[in-house]
CSV table of C-alpha atoms and ligand atoms in Angstrom, one decimal:
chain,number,residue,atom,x,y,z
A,1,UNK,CA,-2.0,-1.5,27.6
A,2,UNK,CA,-1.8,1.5,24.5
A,3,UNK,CA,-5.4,1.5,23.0
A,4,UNK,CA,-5.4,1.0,19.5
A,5,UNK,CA,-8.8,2.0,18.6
A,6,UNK,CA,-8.3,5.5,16.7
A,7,UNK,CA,-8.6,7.9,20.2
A,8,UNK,CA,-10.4,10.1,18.4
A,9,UNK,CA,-14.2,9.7,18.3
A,10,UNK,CA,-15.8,8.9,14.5
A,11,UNK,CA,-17.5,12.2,14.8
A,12,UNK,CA,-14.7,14.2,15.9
A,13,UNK,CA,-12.3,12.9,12.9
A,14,UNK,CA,-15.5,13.8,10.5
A,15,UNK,CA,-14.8,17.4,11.7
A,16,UNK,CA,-10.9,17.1,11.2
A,17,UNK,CA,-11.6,15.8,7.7
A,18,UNK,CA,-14.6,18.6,7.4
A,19,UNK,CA,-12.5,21.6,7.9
A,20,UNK,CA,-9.1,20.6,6.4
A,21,UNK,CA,-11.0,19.2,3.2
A,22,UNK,CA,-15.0,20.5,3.3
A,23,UNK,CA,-18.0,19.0,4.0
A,24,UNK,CA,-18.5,16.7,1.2
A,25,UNK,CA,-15.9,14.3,2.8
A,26,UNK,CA,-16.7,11.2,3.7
A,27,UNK,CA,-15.3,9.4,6.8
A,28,UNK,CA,-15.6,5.4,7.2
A,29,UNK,CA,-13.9,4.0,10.5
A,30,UNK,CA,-12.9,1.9,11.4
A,31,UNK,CA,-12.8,-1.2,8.7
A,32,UNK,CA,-11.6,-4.1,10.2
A,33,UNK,CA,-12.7,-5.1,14.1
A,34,UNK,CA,-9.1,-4.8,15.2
A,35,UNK,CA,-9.6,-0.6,14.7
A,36,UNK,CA,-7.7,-1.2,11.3
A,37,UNK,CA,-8.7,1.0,8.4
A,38,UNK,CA,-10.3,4.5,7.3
A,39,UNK,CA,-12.1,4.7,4.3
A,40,UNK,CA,-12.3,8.6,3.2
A,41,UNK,CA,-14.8,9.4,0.0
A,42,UNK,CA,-14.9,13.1,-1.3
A,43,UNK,CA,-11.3,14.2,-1.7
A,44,UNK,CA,-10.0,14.3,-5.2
A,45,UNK,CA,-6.0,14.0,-5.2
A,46,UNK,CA,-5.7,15.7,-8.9
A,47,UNK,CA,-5.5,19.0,-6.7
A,48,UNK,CA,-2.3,19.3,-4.5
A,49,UNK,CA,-2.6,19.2,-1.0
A,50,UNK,CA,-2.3,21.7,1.5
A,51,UNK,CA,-0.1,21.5,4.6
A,52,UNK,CA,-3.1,21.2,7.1
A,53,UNK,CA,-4.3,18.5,4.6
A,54,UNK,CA,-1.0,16.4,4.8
A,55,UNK,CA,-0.7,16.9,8.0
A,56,UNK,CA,-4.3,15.6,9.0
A,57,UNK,CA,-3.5,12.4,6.6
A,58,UNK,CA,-0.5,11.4,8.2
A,59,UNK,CA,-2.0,11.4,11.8
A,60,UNK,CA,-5.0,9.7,10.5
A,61,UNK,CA,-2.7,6.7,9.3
A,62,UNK,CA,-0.4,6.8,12.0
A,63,UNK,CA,-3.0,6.4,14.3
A,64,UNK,CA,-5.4,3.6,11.8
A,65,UNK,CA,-2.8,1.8,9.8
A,66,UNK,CA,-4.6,1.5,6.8
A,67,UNK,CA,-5.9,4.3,4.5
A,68,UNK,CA,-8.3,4.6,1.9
A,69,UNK,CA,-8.7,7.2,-0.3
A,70,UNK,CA,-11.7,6.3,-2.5
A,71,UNK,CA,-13.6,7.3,-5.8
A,72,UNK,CA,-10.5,8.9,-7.9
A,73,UNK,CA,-11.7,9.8,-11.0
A,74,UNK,CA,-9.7,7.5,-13.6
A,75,UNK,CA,-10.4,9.7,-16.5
A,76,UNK,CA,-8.5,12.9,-14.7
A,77,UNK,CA,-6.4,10.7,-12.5
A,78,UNK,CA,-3.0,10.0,-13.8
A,79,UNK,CA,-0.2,8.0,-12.7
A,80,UNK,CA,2.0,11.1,-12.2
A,81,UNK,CA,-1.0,12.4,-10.4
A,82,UNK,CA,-0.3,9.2,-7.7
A,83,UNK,CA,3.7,9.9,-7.7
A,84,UNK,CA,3.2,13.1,-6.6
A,85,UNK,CA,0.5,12.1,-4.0
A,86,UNK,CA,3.4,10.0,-2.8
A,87,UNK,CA,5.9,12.3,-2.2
A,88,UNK,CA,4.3,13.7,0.8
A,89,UNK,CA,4.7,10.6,2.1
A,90,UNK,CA,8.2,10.1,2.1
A,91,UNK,CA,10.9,9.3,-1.0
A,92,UNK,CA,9.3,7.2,-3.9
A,93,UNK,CA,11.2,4.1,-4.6
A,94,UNK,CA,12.3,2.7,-7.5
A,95,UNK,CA,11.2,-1.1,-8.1
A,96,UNK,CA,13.4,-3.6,-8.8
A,97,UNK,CA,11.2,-5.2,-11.5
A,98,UNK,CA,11.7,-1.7,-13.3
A,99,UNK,CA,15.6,-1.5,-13.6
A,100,UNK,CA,18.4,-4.1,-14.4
A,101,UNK,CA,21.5,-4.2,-12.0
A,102,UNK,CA,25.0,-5.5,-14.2
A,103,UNK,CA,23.1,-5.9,-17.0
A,104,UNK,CA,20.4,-8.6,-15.2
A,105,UNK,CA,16.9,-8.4,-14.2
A,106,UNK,CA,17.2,-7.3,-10.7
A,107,UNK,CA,14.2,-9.0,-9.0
A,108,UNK,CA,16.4,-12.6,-9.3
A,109,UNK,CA,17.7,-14.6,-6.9
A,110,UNK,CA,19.4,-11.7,-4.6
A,111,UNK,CA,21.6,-10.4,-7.4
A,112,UNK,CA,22.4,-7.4,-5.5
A,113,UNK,CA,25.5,-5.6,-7.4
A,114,UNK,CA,25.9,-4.2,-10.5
A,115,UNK,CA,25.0,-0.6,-12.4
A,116,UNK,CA,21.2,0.0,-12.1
A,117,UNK,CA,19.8,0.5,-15.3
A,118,UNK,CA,16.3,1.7,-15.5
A,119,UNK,CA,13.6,-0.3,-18.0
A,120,UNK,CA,11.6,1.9,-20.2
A,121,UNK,CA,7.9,0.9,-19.7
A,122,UNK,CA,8.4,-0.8,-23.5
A,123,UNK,CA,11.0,-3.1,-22.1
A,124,UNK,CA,9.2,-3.8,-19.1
A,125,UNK,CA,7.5,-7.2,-18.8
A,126,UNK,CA,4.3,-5.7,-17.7
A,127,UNK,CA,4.3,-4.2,-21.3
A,128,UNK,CA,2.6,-7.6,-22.5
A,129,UNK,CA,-0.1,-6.7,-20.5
A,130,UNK,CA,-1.6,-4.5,-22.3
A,131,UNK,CA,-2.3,-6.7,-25.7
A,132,UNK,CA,-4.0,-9.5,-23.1
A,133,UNK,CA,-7.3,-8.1,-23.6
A,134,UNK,CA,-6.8,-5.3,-26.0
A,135,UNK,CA,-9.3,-2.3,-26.3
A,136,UNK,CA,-10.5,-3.3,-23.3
A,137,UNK,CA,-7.9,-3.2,-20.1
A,138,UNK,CA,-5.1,-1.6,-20.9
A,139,UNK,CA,-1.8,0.1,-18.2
A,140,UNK,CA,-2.4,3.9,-17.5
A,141,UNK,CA,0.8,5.4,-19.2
A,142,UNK,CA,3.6,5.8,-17.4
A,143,UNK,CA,7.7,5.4,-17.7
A,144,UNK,CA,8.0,6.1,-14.1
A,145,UNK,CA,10.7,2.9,-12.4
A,146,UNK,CA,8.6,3.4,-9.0
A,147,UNK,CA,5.5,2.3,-10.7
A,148,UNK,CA,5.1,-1.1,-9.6
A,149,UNK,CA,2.0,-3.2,-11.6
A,150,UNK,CA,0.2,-5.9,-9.6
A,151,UNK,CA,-1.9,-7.7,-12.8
A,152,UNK,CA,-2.9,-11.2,-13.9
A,153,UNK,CA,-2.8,-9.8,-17.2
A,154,UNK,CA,0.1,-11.9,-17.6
A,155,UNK,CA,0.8,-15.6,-17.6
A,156,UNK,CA,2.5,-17.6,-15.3
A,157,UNK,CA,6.1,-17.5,-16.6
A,158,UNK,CA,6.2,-13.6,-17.2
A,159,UNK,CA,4.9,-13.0,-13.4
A,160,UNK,CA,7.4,-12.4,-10.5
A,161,UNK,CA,7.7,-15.0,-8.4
A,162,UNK,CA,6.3,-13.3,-5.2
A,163,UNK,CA,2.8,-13.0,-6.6
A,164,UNK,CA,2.1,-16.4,-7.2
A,165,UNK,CA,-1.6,-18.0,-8.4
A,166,UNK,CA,-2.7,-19.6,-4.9
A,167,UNK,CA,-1.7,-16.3,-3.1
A,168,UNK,CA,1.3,-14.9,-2.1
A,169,UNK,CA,3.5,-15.2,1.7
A,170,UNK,CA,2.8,-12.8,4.3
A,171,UNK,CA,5.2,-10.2,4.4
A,172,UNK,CA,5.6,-6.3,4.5
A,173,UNK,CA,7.5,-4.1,1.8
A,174,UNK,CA,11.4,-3.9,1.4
A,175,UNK,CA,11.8,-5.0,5.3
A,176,UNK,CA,15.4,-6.9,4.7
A,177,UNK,CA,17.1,-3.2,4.4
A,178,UNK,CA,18.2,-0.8,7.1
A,179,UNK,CA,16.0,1.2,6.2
A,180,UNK,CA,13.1,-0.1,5.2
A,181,UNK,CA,9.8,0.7,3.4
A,182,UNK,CA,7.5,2.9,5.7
A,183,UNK,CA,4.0,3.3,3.4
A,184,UNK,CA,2.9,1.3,0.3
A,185,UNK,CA,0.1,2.9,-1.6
A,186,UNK,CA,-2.2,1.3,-4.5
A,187,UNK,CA,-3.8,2.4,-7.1
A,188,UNK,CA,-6.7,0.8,-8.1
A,189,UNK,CA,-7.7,0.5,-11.8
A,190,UNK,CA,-9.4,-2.3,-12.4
A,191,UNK,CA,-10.9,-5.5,-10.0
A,192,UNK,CA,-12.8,-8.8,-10.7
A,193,UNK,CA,-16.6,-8.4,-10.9
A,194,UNK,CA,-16.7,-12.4,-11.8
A,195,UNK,CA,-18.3,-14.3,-9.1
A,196,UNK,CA,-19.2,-17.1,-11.0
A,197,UNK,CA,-16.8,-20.0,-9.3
A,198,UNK,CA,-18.7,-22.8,-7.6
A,199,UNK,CA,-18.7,-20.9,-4.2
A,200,UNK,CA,-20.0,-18.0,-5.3
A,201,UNK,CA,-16.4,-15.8,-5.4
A,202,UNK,CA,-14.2,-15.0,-7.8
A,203,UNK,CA,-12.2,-18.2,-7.4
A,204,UNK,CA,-12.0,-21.4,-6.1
A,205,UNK,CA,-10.6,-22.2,-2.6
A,206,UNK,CA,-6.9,-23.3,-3.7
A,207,UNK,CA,-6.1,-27.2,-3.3
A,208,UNK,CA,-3.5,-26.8,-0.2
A,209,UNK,CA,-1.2,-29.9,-1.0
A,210,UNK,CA,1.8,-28.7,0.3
A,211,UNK,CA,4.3,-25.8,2.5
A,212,UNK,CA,4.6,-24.0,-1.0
A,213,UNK,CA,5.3,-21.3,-0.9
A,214,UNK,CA,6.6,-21.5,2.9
A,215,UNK,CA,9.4,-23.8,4.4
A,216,UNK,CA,8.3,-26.9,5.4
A,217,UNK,CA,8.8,-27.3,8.9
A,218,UNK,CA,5.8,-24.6,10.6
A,219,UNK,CA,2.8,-26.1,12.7
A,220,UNK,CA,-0.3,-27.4,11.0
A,221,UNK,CA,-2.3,-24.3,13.3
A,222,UNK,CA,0.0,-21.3,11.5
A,223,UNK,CA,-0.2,-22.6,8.1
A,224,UNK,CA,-3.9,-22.9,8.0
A,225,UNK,CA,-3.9,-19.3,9.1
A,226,UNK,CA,-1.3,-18.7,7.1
A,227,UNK,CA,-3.0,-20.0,4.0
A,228,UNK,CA,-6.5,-19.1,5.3
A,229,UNK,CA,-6.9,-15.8,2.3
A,230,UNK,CA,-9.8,-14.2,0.7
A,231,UNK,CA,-11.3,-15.6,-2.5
A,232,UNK,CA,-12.2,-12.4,-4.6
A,233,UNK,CA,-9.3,-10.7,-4.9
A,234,UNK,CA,-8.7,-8.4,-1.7
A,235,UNK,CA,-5.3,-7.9,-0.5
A,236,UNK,CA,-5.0,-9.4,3.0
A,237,UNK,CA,-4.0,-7.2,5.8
A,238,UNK,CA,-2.4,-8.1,9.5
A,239,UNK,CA,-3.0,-5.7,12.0
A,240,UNK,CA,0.4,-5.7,14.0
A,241,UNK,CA,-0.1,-2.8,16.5
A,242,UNK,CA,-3.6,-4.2,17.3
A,243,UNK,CA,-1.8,-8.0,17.9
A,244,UNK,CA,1.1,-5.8,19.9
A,245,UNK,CA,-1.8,-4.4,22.1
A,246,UNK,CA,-3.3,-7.4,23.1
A,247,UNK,CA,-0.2,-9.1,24.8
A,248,UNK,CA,0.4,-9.3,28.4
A,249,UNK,CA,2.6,-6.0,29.4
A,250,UNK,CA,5.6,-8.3,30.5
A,251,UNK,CA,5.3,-9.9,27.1
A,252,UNK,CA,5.4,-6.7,25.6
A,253,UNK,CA,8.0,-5.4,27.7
A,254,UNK,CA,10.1,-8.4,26.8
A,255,UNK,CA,9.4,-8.2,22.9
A,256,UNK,CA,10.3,-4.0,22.7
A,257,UNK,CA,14.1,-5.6,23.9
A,258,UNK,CA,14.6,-7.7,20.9
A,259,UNK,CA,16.5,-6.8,18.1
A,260,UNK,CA,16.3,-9.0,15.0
A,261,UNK,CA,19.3,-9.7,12.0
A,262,UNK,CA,17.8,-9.0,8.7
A,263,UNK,CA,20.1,-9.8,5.6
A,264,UNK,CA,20.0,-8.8,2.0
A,265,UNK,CA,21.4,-12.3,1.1
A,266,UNK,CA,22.7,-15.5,2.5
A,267,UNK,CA,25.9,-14.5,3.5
A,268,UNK,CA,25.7,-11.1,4.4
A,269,UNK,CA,26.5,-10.0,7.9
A,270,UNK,CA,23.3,-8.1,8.3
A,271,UNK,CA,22.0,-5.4,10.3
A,272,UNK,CA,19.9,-5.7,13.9
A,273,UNK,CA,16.9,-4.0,13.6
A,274,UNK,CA,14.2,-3.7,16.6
A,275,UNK,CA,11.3,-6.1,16.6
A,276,UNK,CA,8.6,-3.7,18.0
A,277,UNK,CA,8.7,0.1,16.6
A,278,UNK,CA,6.9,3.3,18.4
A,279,UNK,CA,5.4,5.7,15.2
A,280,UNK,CA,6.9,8.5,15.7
A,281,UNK,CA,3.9,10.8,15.2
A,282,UNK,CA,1.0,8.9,17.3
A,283,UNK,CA,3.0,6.7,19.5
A,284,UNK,CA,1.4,3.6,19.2
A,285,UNK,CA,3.7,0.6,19.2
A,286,UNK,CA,3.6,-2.2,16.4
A,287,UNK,CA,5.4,-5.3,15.7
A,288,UNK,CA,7.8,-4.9,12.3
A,289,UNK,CA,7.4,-8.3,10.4
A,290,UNK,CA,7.5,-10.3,13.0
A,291,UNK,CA,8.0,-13.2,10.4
A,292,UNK,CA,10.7,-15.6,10.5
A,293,UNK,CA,11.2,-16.3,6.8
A,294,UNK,CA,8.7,-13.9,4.5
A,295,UNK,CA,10.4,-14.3,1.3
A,296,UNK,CA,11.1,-18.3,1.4
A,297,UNK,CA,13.7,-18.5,-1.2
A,298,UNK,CA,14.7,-15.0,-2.2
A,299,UNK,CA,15.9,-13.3,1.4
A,300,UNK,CA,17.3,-15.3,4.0
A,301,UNK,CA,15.3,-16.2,7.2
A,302,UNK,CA,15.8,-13.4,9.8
A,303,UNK,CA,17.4,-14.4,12.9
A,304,UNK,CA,16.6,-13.1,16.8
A,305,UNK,CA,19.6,-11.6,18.5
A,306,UNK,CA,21.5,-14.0,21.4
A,307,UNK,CA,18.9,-16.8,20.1
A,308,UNK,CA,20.0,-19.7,17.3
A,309,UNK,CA,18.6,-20.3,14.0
A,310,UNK,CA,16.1,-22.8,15.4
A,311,UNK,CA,14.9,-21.3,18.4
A,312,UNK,CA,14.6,-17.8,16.0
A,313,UNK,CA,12.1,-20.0,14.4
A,314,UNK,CA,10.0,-21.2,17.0
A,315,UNK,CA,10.0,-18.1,18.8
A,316,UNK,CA,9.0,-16.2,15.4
A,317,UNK,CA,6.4,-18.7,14.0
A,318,UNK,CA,4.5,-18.2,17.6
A,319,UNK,CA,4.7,-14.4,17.5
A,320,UNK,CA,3.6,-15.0,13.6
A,321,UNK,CA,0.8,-17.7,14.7
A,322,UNK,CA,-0.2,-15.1,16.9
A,323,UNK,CA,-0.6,-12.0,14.6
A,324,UNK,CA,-2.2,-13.9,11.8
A,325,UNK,CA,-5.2,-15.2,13.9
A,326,UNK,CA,-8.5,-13.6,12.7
A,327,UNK,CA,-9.5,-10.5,15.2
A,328,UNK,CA,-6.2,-9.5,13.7
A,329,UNK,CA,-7.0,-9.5,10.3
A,330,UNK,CA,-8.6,-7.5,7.4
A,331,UNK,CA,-8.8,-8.6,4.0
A,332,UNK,CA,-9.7,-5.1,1.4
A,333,UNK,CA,-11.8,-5.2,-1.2
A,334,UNK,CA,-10.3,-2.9,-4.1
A,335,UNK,CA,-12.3,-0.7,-6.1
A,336,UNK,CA,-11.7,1.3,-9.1
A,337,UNK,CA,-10.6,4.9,-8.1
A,338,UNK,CA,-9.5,3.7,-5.0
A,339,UNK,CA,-5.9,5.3,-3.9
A,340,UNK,CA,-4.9,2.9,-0.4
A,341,UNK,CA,-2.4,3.2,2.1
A,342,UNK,CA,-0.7,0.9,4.3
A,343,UNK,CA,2.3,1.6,7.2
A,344,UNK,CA,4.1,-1.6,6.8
A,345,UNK,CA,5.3,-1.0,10.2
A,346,UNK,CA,2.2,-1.7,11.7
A,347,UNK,CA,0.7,-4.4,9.1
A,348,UNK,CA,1.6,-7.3,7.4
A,349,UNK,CA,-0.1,-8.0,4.1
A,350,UNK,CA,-0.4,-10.5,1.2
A,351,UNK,CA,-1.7,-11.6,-1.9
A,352,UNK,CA,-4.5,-13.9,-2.6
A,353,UNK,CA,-5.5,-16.5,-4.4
A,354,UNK,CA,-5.6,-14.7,-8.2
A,355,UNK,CA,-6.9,-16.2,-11.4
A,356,UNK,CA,-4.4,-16.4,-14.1
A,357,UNK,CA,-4.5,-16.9,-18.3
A,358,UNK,CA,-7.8,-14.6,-18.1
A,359,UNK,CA,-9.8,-13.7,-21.5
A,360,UNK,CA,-12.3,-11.8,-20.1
A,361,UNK,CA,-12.7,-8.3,-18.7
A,362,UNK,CA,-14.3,-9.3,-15.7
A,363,UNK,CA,-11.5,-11.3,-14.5
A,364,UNK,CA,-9.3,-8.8,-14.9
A,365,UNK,CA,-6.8,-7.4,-11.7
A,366,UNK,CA,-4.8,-4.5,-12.5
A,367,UNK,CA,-3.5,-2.3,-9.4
A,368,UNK,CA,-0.5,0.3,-9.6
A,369,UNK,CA,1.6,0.1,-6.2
A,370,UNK,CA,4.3,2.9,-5.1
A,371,UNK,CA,6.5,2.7,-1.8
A,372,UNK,CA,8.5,5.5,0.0
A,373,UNK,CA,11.0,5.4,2.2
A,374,UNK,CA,12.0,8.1,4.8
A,375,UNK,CA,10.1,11.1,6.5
A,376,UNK,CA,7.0,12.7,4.9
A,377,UNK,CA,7.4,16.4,3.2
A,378,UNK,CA,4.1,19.2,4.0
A,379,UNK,CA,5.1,20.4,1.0
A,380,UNK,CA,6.3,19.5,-2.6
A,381,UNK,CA,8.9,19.1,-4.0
A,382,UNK,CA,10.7,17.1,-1.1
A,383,UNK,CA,14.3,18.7,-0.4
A,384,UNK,CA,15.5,15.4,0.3
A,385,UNK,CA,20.0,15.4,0.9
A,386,UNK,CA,21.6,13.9,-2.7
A,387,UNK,CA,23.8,11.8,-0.3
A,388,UNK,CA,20.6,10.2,1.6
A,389,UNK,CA,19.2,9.3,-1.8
A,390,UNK,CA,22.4,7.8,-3.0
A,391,UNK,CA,22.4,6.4,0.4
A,392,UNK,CA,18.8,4.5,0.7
A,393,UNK,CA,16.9,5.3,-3.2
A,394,UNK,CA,17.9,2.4,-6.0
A,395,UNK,CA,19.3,4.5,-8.4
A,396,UNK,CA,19.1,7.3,-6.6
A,397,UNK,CA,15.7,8.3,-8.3
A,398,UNK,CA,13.5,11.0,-7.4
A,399,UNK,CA,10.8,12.0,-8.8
A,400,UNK,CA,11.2,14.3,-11.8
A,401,UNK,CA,9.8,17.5,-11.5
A,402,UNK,CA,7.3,17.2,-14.3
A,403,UNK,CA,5.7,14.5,-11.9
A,404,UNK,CA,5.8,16.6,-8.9
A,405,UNK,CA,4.4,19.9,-10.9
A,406,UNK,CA,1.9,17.7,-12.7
B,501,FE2,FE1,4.0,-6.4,-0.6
């Protein structure tokens, strides 16, 4: 059975991180009881990175998963500064909440054709953030269409739909393309200090009254875990490589033979794409969203090769039931300053229970997320092929050079 645990000792990565950054760095490992999770303190990403420094990053998450760069000085810190952090980690994507397609908003309802159109940060619902609590929280400035904003600064109506106030679905990033989104990274401005709801967190445990935002349909046992998420505002984390590791080796012998049809929209032929993934750098095997239906409403329900609809289900909401149980899980607590990493081909993660229509600074949740897609780059700027970008980037963005010079 592949050992999850990072294989190299705490002490020995202190000395990795020592020479390739200096002794000041500070190594945390791992975070969650699965072997999820590195928490590094001391490295400032205003300076560019050097090759051996990239390098050592990449192994570090391709061995733990989840990656957290903390203590980013906010007043030197820029969002450019975080693009350009990105771009070692593969192509920066634009978000669909940032760009119209055919004239529309194109985070609706799978409207998938059309001329992309990016927003201007003006013209971008997130823009109403900033006069929620003014002179006191306020968006970093940026123009940037990969810059996503994760905020309750907003109210109800101007919020997408997949961040909703009880917590969000479990899911990982941009899975339903044929390619899909290898690291999400946040950017942590500011997080709820309030602790002042009747159970001593942030907020109240929500009233579970129905499937929402899941299908009806999935066992009492998986929606408990399902809806079981943290109360003061930590993005929730499933380990999937840890939950691959501890199956039986026939069961993981039979699960590395499936291949699962993701579609864009209902419709759609699809592509097959294979349930269990090896990373390419550290070998360690994980299950990609092993999750039968992680956008209820938006993307279609996936559906297991040679199996139908139904069994696709039950054999999904198991594997699901499976990776969501609690020595699996790890539920972050963001910080201001804090830049984190996650491989959505090893994790699954959602959002939690959030308070919204906020008048107070305390309350107040404002993160900064950017996704790439394809292989990392040791060094800037990426020479990524115009045809791949064309091929796999929404409007065929790439980071401007006064981002990746900044
Ligand atoms: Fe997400």
């Amino acid at each position: 059975m592949p050992d999850t645990a990072f294989e190299t000792s705490a002490t020995s990565l202190e000395d990795r991180f020592a020479t390739a950054f200096g002794n000041d760095v500070g190594v945390e490992s791992p975070l969650a009881a699965s072997g999820m999770g590195v928490r590094l303190s001391g490295i400032d990403l205003t300076k560019p990175l050097t090759p051996a420094q990239v390098e050592l990053l990449l192994d570090t998450l391709s061995q733990c998963r989840l990656l957290s760069l903390a203590g980013q000085d906010l007043d030197r810190f820029s969002l450019a500064t975080f693009e350009r952090f990105a771009n070692y980690w593969g192509a920066p994507v634009a978000h669909p909440s940032n760009f119209l397609r055919g004239g529309k908003p194109a985070q609706q309802d799978g409207a998938t054709d059309g001329a992309i159109e990016f927003r201007p940060y003006a013209d971008r619902k997130v823009a109403a953030a900033d006069s929620t609590l003014p002179g006191q929280v306020a968006c970093m400035p940026h123009e940037s269409p990969a810059v996503l904003v994760a905020t309750n600064l907003l109210g109800d109506g101007d919020r997408d739909k997949s961040r909703l106030k009880d917590g969000g679905s479990w899911h990982t990033d941009i899975e339903y393309e044929p390619l899909p989104i290898y690291v999400s990274m946040f950017l942590v401005h500011h997080v709820p200090v309030a602790r002042d709801a009747s159970n001593g967190h942030w907020v109240e445990r929500p009233v579970v009254s129905g499937p929402e935002p899941y299908f009806p349909g999935s066992d009492d046992e998986l929606m408990a875990l399902r809806k079981d998420l943290p109360l003061d505002g930590e993005t929730s984390y499933a380990d999937t490589a840890a939950a691959f590791a501890a199956l039986p080796p026939d069961e993981q012998a039979r699960l590395e033979t499936i291949q699962v049809r993701r579609r864009l929209n209902e419709g759609d032929e699809g592509f097959l794409a294979p349930l269990v993934r090896t990373d390419p750098r550290s070998g360690v095997k994980s299950l990609h969203s092993p999750v039968w239906a992680s956008r209820p409403g938006v993307r279609p329900p996936i559906e297991v090769e040679g199996m139908s609809s139904e069994a696709s289900r039950e054999f999904l909401d198991r594997l699901e039931k499976h990776v969501l149980q609690p020595q699996f899980r790890y539920d972050h607590l963001h910080r201001p300053g804090d830049v984190t990493i996650w491989n959505n081909y090893m994790s699954l993660h959602t959002s939690p229970p959030i308070k919204t229509g906020i008048d107070r600074a305390e309350d107040a949740r404002l993160l900064y997320r950017l996704s790439c897609k394809g292989e990392p780059a040791l060094t800037l700027p990426r020479q990524d092929d115009p045809s791949w970008i064309a091929a796999n980037i929404p409007g065929e963005y790439s980071s401007p050079s006064e981002i990746v010079e900044v």
